[in-house]
XYZ file of C-alpha atoms in Angstrom:
544
model
C -28.979 -25.102 -31.862
C -28.247 -23.800 -35.355
C -24.629 -24.025 -36.432
C -24.344 -20.290 -36.956
C -25.525 -19.710 -33.337
C -22.989 -22.202 -32.022
C -20.257 -20.441 -33.982
C -21.338 -17.055 -32.596
C -21.206 -18.331 -28.992
C -17.793 -19.932 -29.470
C -16.451 -16.742 -31.022
C -17.843 -14.608 -28.187
C -16.376 -16.929 -25.559
C -12.975 -16.931 -27.226
C -13.046 -13.154 -27.448
C -13.866 -12.869 -23.737
C -11.018 -15.194 -22.816
C -8.540 -13.218 -24.945
C -9.712 -9.920 -23.438
C -9.235 -11.250 -19.913
C -5.706 -12.297 -20.846
C -4.923 -8.892 -22.325
C -5.964 -9.460 -25.924
C -4.647 -11.559 -28.761
C -0.889 -11.040 -29.059
C -1.088 -7.596 -27.334
C 1.008 -8.560 -24.306
C -1.381 -6.627 -22.009
C -2.864 -7.654 -18.647
C -5.765 -6.954 -16.356
C -5.754 -3.337 -15.293
C -6.326 -1.849 -11.888
C -5.899 1.478 -10.123
C -4.196 2.734 -6.961
C -5.623 5.542 -4.849
C -4.317 7.225 -1.742
C -3.426 10.393 0.094
C -0.185 12.416 0.159
C 0.702 14.547 3.148
C 3.044 16.431 5.238
C -0.130 18.306 5.750
C -2.387 17.227 2.873
C -0.541 18.208 -0.308
C -2.283 19.538 -3.417
C -0.375 19.824 -6.689
C 2.222 17.082 -6.099
C 3.114 14.482 -8.753
C 2.666 10.843 -7.723
C 4.056 7.919 -9.731
C 4.618 4.190 -9.531
C 8.396 3.628 -9.526
C 8.441 0.719 -11.972
C 12.133 0.983 -12.875
C 13.158 1.398 -9.231
C 15.250 4.547 -9.679
C 13.346 6.574 -7.033
C 12.191 9.098 -9.638
C 9.104 9.726 -11.760
C 9.925 8.891 -15.377
C 8.078 9.133 -18.665
C 5.828 6.128 -19.151
C 5.355 5.370 -15.466
C 1.764 5.685 -14.202
C 1.399 9.130 -12.634
C -1.178 11.571 -11.308
C -1.391 14.948 -9.599
C -2.795 15.254 -6.098
C -5.968 17.234 -5.602
C -7.786 18.574 -2.564
C -7.067 16.643 0.603
C -3.907 15.235 -0.989
C -5.954 12.664 -2.927
C -4.579 10.899 -5.994
C -5.465 7.960 -8.241
C -3.064 6.099 -10.504
C -5.149 4.552 -13.281
C -4.508 1.878 -15.893
C -1.953 0.005 -13.779
C -1.123 -3.609 -14.572
C -2.697 -5.775 -11.905
C -0.122 -6.652 -9.266
C 2.115 -3.656 -9.962
C 0.308 -1.710 -7.229
C 1.802 -4.048 -4.628
C 5.078 -4.667 -6.457
C 6.551 -1.174 -6.824
C 7.169 1.710 -4.454
C 5.320 4.998 -4.906
C 7.338 8.205 -5.414
C 6.092 11.774 -4.999
C 7.651 14.937 -6.391
C 6.492 17.912 -4.347
C 7.111 21.099 -6.371
C 7.683 24.501 -4.816
C 4.199 25.552 -5.881
C 2.361 22.701 -4.139
C -0.017 23.702 -1.352
C 0.125 22.130 2.114
C -3.070 22.047 4.193
C -0.942 23.038 7.198
C -0.489 26.337 5.320
C -3.417 26.521 2.888
C -2.878 30.190 2.004
C 0.527 29.696 0.412
C 2.784 27.270 -1.443
C 5.344 25.014 0.229
C 8.037 27.340 -1.173
C 10.759 24.750 -1.761
C 10.580 21.449 -3.614
C 11.185 18.072 -1.990
C 10.276 14.402 -2.413
C 8.311 11.680 -0.636
C 7.897 7.931 -1.072
C 6.215 4.885 0.374
C 6.947 1.140 0.138
C 5.296 -1.161 -2.374
C 1.756 -1.959 -1.344
C 1.680 1.007 1.046
C 0.496 3.778 -1.221
C -2.661 4.489 0.746
C -0.947 7.185 2.800
C 2.374 8.709 1.750
C 4.201 11.036 4.121
C 7.685 12.070 5.261
C 7.442 9.263 7.833
C 6.735 6.591 5.189
C 9.661 8.084 3.236
C 11.995 7.249 6.137
C 10.603 3.708 6.152
C 11.147 3.320 2.400
C 14.775 4.456 2.793
C 15.383 1.741 5.388
C 13.815 -0.809 3.036
C 16.188 0.368 0.318
C 19.069 -0.242 2.745
C 17.990 -3.875 3.176
C 15.614 -3.885 6.155
C 12.347 -5.793 6.121
C 9.118 -3.804 6.103
C 8.393 -4.732 9.715
C 11.918 -3.878 10.867
C 11.904 -0.582 8.952
C 8.629 0.575 10.492
C 9.790 -0.522 13.958
C 13.026 1.464 13.580
C 11.164 4.636 12.630
C 8.674 4.114 15.459
C 11.602 3.857 17.884
C 13.036 7.072 16.441
C 9.726 8.787 17.153
C 9.372 7.252 20.606
C 6.158 5.430 19.650
C 5.656 2.086 21.397
C 1.874 1.921 20.943
C 1.291 -1.204 18.816
C -2.069 0.145 17.633
C -0.309 2.990 15.801
C 0.543 2.333 12.150
C 2.888 4.761 10.434
C 1.051 3.989 7.199
C -2.194 5.424 8.579
C -3.398 8.946 7.865
C -1.878 10.681 10.887
C -3.875 13.865 10.286
C -7.253 12.147 10.393
C -6.164 9.832 13.231
C -4.923 12.629 15.500
C -8.167 14.592 15.436
C -7.740 17.508 17.812
C -5.027 15.807 19.885
C -1.528 17.274 20.314
C 1.714 15.326 20.323
C 1.958 15.733 24.097
C -1.306 13.842 24.671
C -0.600 10.410 26.170
C -3.159 8.805 23.862
C -3.098 6.972 20.558
C -4.364 10.140 18.877
C -1.537 12.080 20.532
C 1.007 9.654 19.107
C -0.397 10.211 15.632
C -0.040 13.941 16.297
C 3.618 13.294 17.153
C 4.108 11.456 13.857
C 2.598 14.464 12.061
C 4.956 16.916 13.792
C 7.937 14.645 13.119
C 6.869 14.570 9.478
C 7.030 18.356 9.379
C 10.627 18.237 10.649
C 11.589 15.684 7.986
C 9.926 17.712 5.230
C 11.666 20.918 6.358
C 15.026 19.155 6.427
C 14.491 17.705 2.933
C 13.505 21.128 1.609
C 16.611 22.723 3.114
C 18.941 20.578 1.011
C 16.999 19.361 -2.010
C 17.492 22.405 -4.249
C 21.257 21.957 -4.250
C 21.114 18.262 -5.223
C 17.927 17.754 -7.248
C 19.671 18.188 -10.611
C 21.759 15.079 -9.972
C 20.539 12.101 -12.000
C 21.095 9.610 -9.165
C 17.864 10.154 -7.219
C 18.548 7.210 -4.920
C 21.839 8.670 -3.719
C 20.312 12.140 -3.332
C 17.486 10.781 -1.216
C 19.865 8.737 0.940
C 21.988 11.799 1.742
C 19.046 14.060 2.566
C 17.101 11.489 4.575
C 20.185 10.763 6.698
C 20.252 14.458 7.616
C 16.534 14.445 8.350
C 16.925 11.439 10.626
C 19.745 13.232 12.445
C 17.382 16.143 13.064
C 14.819 13.813 14.652
C 17.527 12.043 16.671
C 18.749 15.316 18.159
C 15.241 16.519 18.947
C 14.388 13.244 20.659
C 17.652 13.161 22.626
C 17.244 16.727 23.840
C 13.494 16.639 24.476
C 12.373 17.191 28.065
C 10.781 13.731 27.879
C 12.797 11.359 25.674
C 10.257 8.567 26.211
C 7.507 10.697 24.670
C 9.504 13.321 22.746
C 8.067 16.314 20.978
C 9.218 17.491 17.562
C 9.194 20.966 16.079
C 10.397 22.737 12.956
C 11.378 25.649 15.195
C 13.901 23.306 16.789
C 16.872 21.818 15.005
C 16.502 21.207 11.291
C 19.522 19.406 9.874
C 20.355 21.809 7.066
C 23.809 22.273 5.631
C 25.644 24.086 2.894
C 25.253 22.847 -0.700
C 28.950 21.950 -0.986
C 28.710 19.798 2.153
C 25.808 17.879 0.661
C 27.531 17.593 -2.711
C 30.662 16.125 -1.124
C 28.624 13.518 0.786
C 26.727 12.732 -2.410
C 29.986 12.381 -4.366
C 31.179 9.781 -1.877
C 27.842 7.916 -1.962
C 28.093 7.662 -5.737
C 31.788 6.973 -6.270
C 33.698 6.414 -3.016
C 37.454 6.978 -3.113
C 38.731 3.848 -4.844
C 39.389 5.523 -8.193
C 40.961 8.714 -6.752
C 44.569 8.330 -7.937
C 45.508 11.693 -9.513
C 47.522 13.862 -7.104
C 46.524 17.505 -6.600
C 48.097 20.346 -4.570
C 46.262 23.585 -3.863
C 48.105 26.608 -2.526
C 46.552 29.296 -0.318
C 47.662 32.858 0.313
C 46.481 35.930 2.222
C 46.549 39.627 1.331
C 44.855 42.846 2.402
C 44.182 44.534 -0.917
C 47.700 45.099 -2.225
C 49.375 44.572 1.176
C 51.225 41.473 2.307
C 49.770 39.891 5.451
C 51.597 38.055 8.202
C 52.272 38.126 11.904
C 54.315 41.262 12.678
C 53.534 43.011 9.368
C 51.747 46.392 9.609
C 48.443 46.850 7.794
C 46.626 50.076 6.937
C 43.329 51.242 5.510
C 41.122 48.353 6.622
C 37.360 48.581 7.090
C 35.014 51.536 6.815
C 37.279 53.749 8.962
C 40.598 52.851 7.246
C 41.966 51.310 10.447
C 45.626 50.336 10.799
C 47.048 47.503 12.886
C 48.310 43.907 12.749
C 46.860 40.409 12.635
C 46.967 38.450 15.887
C 45.806 35.112 14.466
C 44.921 33.779 11.029
C 43.733 30.176 10.718
C 40.751 28.567 9.035
C 39.381 25.157 8.116
C 38.700 24.107 4.523
C 36.543 21.131 3.551
C 34.399 19.806 0.684
C 37.001 20.408 -2.003
C 35.398 19.610 -5.364
C 37.182 19.882 -8.695
C 35.076 20.899 -11.698
C 35.591 19.546 -15.200
C 34.771 21.274 -18.494
C 31.262 19.781 -18.495
C 30.510 21.238 -15.074
C 30.721 17.928 -13.212
C 31.979 18.251 -9.643
C 34.359 15.512 -8.516
C 35.390 15.069 -4.891
C 39.021 15.546 -3.861
C 40.148 13.067 -1.195
C 42.525 14.909 1.115
C 45.715 13.175 2.205
C 46.129 12.380 5.896
C 48.691 14.353 7.910
C 48.810 16.551 11.019
C 46.850 19.320 9.247
C 44.552 17.182 7.108
C 42.193 14.330 7.942
C 38.672 13.097 7.165
C 38.270 15.596 4.304
C 39.185 18.630 6.446
C 42.317 20.787 6.278
C 43.496 23.421 8.749
C 45.103 26.266 6.779
C 47.423 28.140 9.157
C 49.164 31.450 8.445
C 50.054 32.417 12.044
C 53.644 31.702 13.091
C 53.745 32.831 16.757
C 55.693 36.025 15.941
C 54.762 39.700 16.224
C 51.357 40.040 17.862
C 50.569 36.360 17.226
C 51.053 34.919 20.743
C 53.147 31.844 21.338
C 50.671 30.761 24.028
C 47.984 29.853 21.475
C 49.908 29.664 18.216
C 52.582 27.539 16.574
C 55.680 28.454 14.635
C 54.745 26.022 11.887
C 52.437 27.266 9.129
C 50.382 25.213 6.675
C 49.367 26.835 3.394
C 49.068 24.004 0.843
C 46.533 21.208 0.942
C 47.085 17.975 -0.953
C 44.877 15.137 -2.080
C 43.833 12.790 -4.848
C 41.039 12.878 -7.371
C 39.646 10.628 -10.109
C 41.942 11.183 -13.126
C 40.649 13.900 -15.419
C 41.062 17.414 -16.751
C 39.720 19.935 -14.253
C 39.117 23.603 -14.975
C 37.423 24.875 -11.795
C 37.159 24.332 -8.063
C 34.633 24.580 -5.216
C 35.147 24.313 -1.462
C 33.760 25.237 1.943
C 35.114 27.316 4.805
C 34.194 25.234 7.859
C 34.122 21.796 9.454
C 31.312 19.373 8.551
C 29.160 17.663 11.177
C 30.318 14.266 9.920
C 32.912 12.924 7.540
C 31.712 12.185 4.019
C 33.089 8.651 3.987
C 31.388 5.426 5.011
C 32.326 5.799 8.699
C 30.406 9.107 9.029
C 32.655 10.039 11.955
C 31.671 13.097 14.026
C 33.945 16.013 13.197
C 32.763 19.522 14.072
C 31.101 18.363 17.270
C 33.635 15.858 18.540
C 35.550 15.439 21.772
C 38.832 17.380 21.465
C 40.480 14.994 23.949
C 39.383 11.712 22.322
C 42.066 9.549 20.740
C 39.895 9.096 17.662
C 39.632 12.835 16.981
C 41.991 13.964 14.175
C 44.924 16.079 15.369
C 43.809 19.164 13.441
C 40.555 19.191 15.468
C 42.181 18.883 18.894
C 43.543 22.438 19.075
C 41.982 24.263 22.017
C 42.614 27.544 20.165
C 40.184 26.455 17.441
C 37.541 24.977 19.765
C 34.348 26.557 21.068
C 33.668 24.882 24.389
C 30.230 26.487 24.677
C 29.158 24.902 21.386
C 31.257 21.712 21.517
C 32.244 22.713 18.002
C 35.064 24.395 16.124
C 35.882 27.925 15.101
C 35.812 27.601 11.323
C 37.916 30.739 11.128
C 40.087 32.363 13.741
C 40.972 35.705 12.176
C 41.940 38.305 14.749
C 43.026 41.891 14.156
C 44.611 44.284 16.668
C 44.181 47.967 15.694
C 46.945 50.390 16.585
C 44.386 52.282 18.728
C 42.168 50.416 21.239
C 38.677 49.570 19.993
C 35.904 51.724 21.455
C 32.982 49.880 23.071
C 29.847 51.165 24.848
C 31.311 49.902 28.116
C 34.970 50.764 27.581
C 37.615 49.548 25.170
C 39.042 46.282 23.904
C 42.128 45.392 21.929
C 41.115 42.684 19.436
C 38.517 42.582 16.635
C 37.677 38.910 16.034
C 36.121 36.971 13.175
C 35.244 33.632 14.730
C 32.930 31.812 12.347
C 31.172 28.708 13.649
C 27.849 26.900 13.844
C 25.280 28.231 16.323
C 21.946 27.112 17.741
C 23.396 23.647 18.311
C 21.856 20.742 20.210
C 23.297 17.370 21.151
C 26.186 16.047 23.223
C 29.114 14.431 21.368
C 30.648 13.224 24.638
C 27.542 11.049 25.108
C 27.397 9.862 21.527
C 24.403 12.067 20.655
C 24.613 13.470 17.157
C 24.731 17.250 17.149
C 22.858 19.451 14.698
C 22.601 23.219 14.521
C 19.966 25.673 13.378
C 22.683 27.861 11.800
C 25.485 25.827 10.135
C 27.384 29.005 9.070
C 29.586 27.187 6.571
C 30.730 29.334 3.673
C 30.620 27.831 0.175
C 32.599 29.364 -2.661
C 33.704 28.276 -6.098
C 35.665 29.408 -9.145
C 34.719 28.336 -12.661
C 38.316 28.897 -13.785
C 41.177 27.593 -11.664
C 44.506 25.964 -12.561
C 46.218 24.431 -9.529
C 49.582 24.421 -11.312
C 49.722 28.170 -11.891
C 47.197 29.682 -9.470
C 46.367 29.806 -5.772
C 43.340 30.627 -3.590
C 43.845 33.925 -1.745
C 41.996 35.295 1.281
C 41.663 39.088 1.089
C 41.275 40.782 4.491
C 40.352 44.057 2.801
C 37.260 42.353 1.362
C 36.485 40.540 4.617
C 36.468 43.813 6.583
C 35.044 45.970 3.788
C 31.698 46.502 5.549
C 33.057 46.692 9.116
C 34.282 49.471 11.396
C 37.379 47.952 13.028
C 37.751 50.898 15.415
C 34.416 50.266 17.153
C 32.435 47.401 18.663
C 28.740 47.875 19.404
C 28.361 45.131 21.970
C 28.195 41.377 22.389
C 31.371 39.478 21.585
C 34.394 41.495 20.490
C 34.077 41.629 16.718
C 31.865 38.958 15.161
C 31.577 35.530 16.773
C 28.617 34.404 14.634
C 25.836 35.650 16.904
C 22.680 36.500 14.965
C 22.114 39.595 17.114
C 25.738 40.734 17.281
C 25.896 44.210 15.652
C 29.277 43.412 14.087
C 28.123 40.212 12.322
C 25.919 41.593 9.505
C 28.909 43.186 7.759
C 31.090 40.089 8.093
C 28.336 37.695 6.993
C 27.557 39.956 4.027
C 31.193 39.716 2.965
C 31.178 35.924 3.409
C 27.821 35.684 1.600
C 26.198 33.719 4.414
C 22.630 34.523 5.408
C 22.905 35.593 9.062
C 19.360 34.457 9.885
C 19.630 30.914 8.492
C 23.375 30.303 8.412
C 23.168 29.052 4.805
C 25.139 30.372 1.814
C 23.539 33.095 -0.290
C 23.242 31.794 -3.870
C 26.097 29.390 -3.255
C 28.417 32.254 -2.318
C 28.496 33.376 -5.954
C 28.933 37.055 -5.081
C 31.620 36.658 -2.417
C 34.983 38.388 -2.930
C 36.749 37.377 0.297
C 38.433 34.495 -1.525
C 39.849 34.981 -5.002
C 42.068 33.230 -7.546
C 45.519 34.769 -7.997
C 48.636 33.778 -9.901
C 51.307 32.042 -7.829
């Protein structure tokens, strides 16, 4: 062979070898692609990425694609091996379209994920599995745990299979393999709805891993309650019209703050004073009040207690830092019982105490704080690592904090607490369609609850009814937080009760609740704060 031909062949061969190895000095590698499907129902318009840096978010430079019809996606130009090395993350924007509702968008953003090597089908169910992997479980153990949560013992069912295609026309009540895939699909809807309910309030946080951990724990609680209260716990059914574990933004932010920082560095002492007024009038047991509500009703308070939780101090940059409350008879597990009743006047000694409690204390990470946020209510669980049951806990159990054992603040029919017990007795009896009554109540509490705390079953509620509020400017040294009864009753006729419970006891159909919930800036239908309670005037900052 001529020398120039030999040289050409050697050059061609060398070039081929270099190309296979990624080129001469280019540091590249063989490329591949990853294709799959994204669903709650099939999702169109969602962003899929390979989570190369492991931060549970889609970042610039990571392979990404947008899902098309049927939830299909393809990640191209991936380094060979990366497709089985890194998890897949999906950002589902509010404008994405779900095939379960093809005529409209999903409405609220959320996220999905799937373990490394399992990007063929990504769903809310695979997202639960990925979270368990992140917590240290093996892939097999993580899938088994989620299967147990869904009541699926069929070994032929894989939670990484396309549950929509596999279910065909079956329903989740069918005792067939297809029916079990239908159950996985319905459970996925519950998880997605739960993630949507809380994601908006946390998605701006840079720690995506912590955000996802908090929200997926709530979603798993929702499934746990539905399984435990299903008519057939062996083959449970799941539904988004059942319990969706939603909660107020401040509740989620406090849990997230603990996940990120814990309490170890909280060493700066803080005291926050509370007061109560009715417009310009002083309020207390035995003190007369006038001009309240739409009919300018006069009378006296009979009880005035409420729970405060999720206290977050705000620095000049807008960062919210959790306050760890001190432990005492009126404070524990991040909850404080603020108590203005003193068992005098119309405040009965049978249900009240002479001792009041109007200042909460705690510790925070050292810093300069200019604002404050908090919640009126009791959370389902404590924010700390123990995640102890709080709102729905046994009032007689030795492990229940003292401030949650008061029978006066308990709702036996909900196994929960009255977040507020504000009771007003007009000078003239209250007119009702069936007669008269003496007391106009504001008993705020969670409703639509399922579960049984006495049996260790986590309890979740369709309507949390926790009130968030915040103040961009607050100085604990010179100012206090004041409850204004004139604002609370501004939209209410305290001389009349249209039916149901006397006053408002949080019922969605109670004619007295719309006015109270409007004042508290809680959506009566969902039990969630309206725009974070930004427009509320029931609580205000006043000088000490």
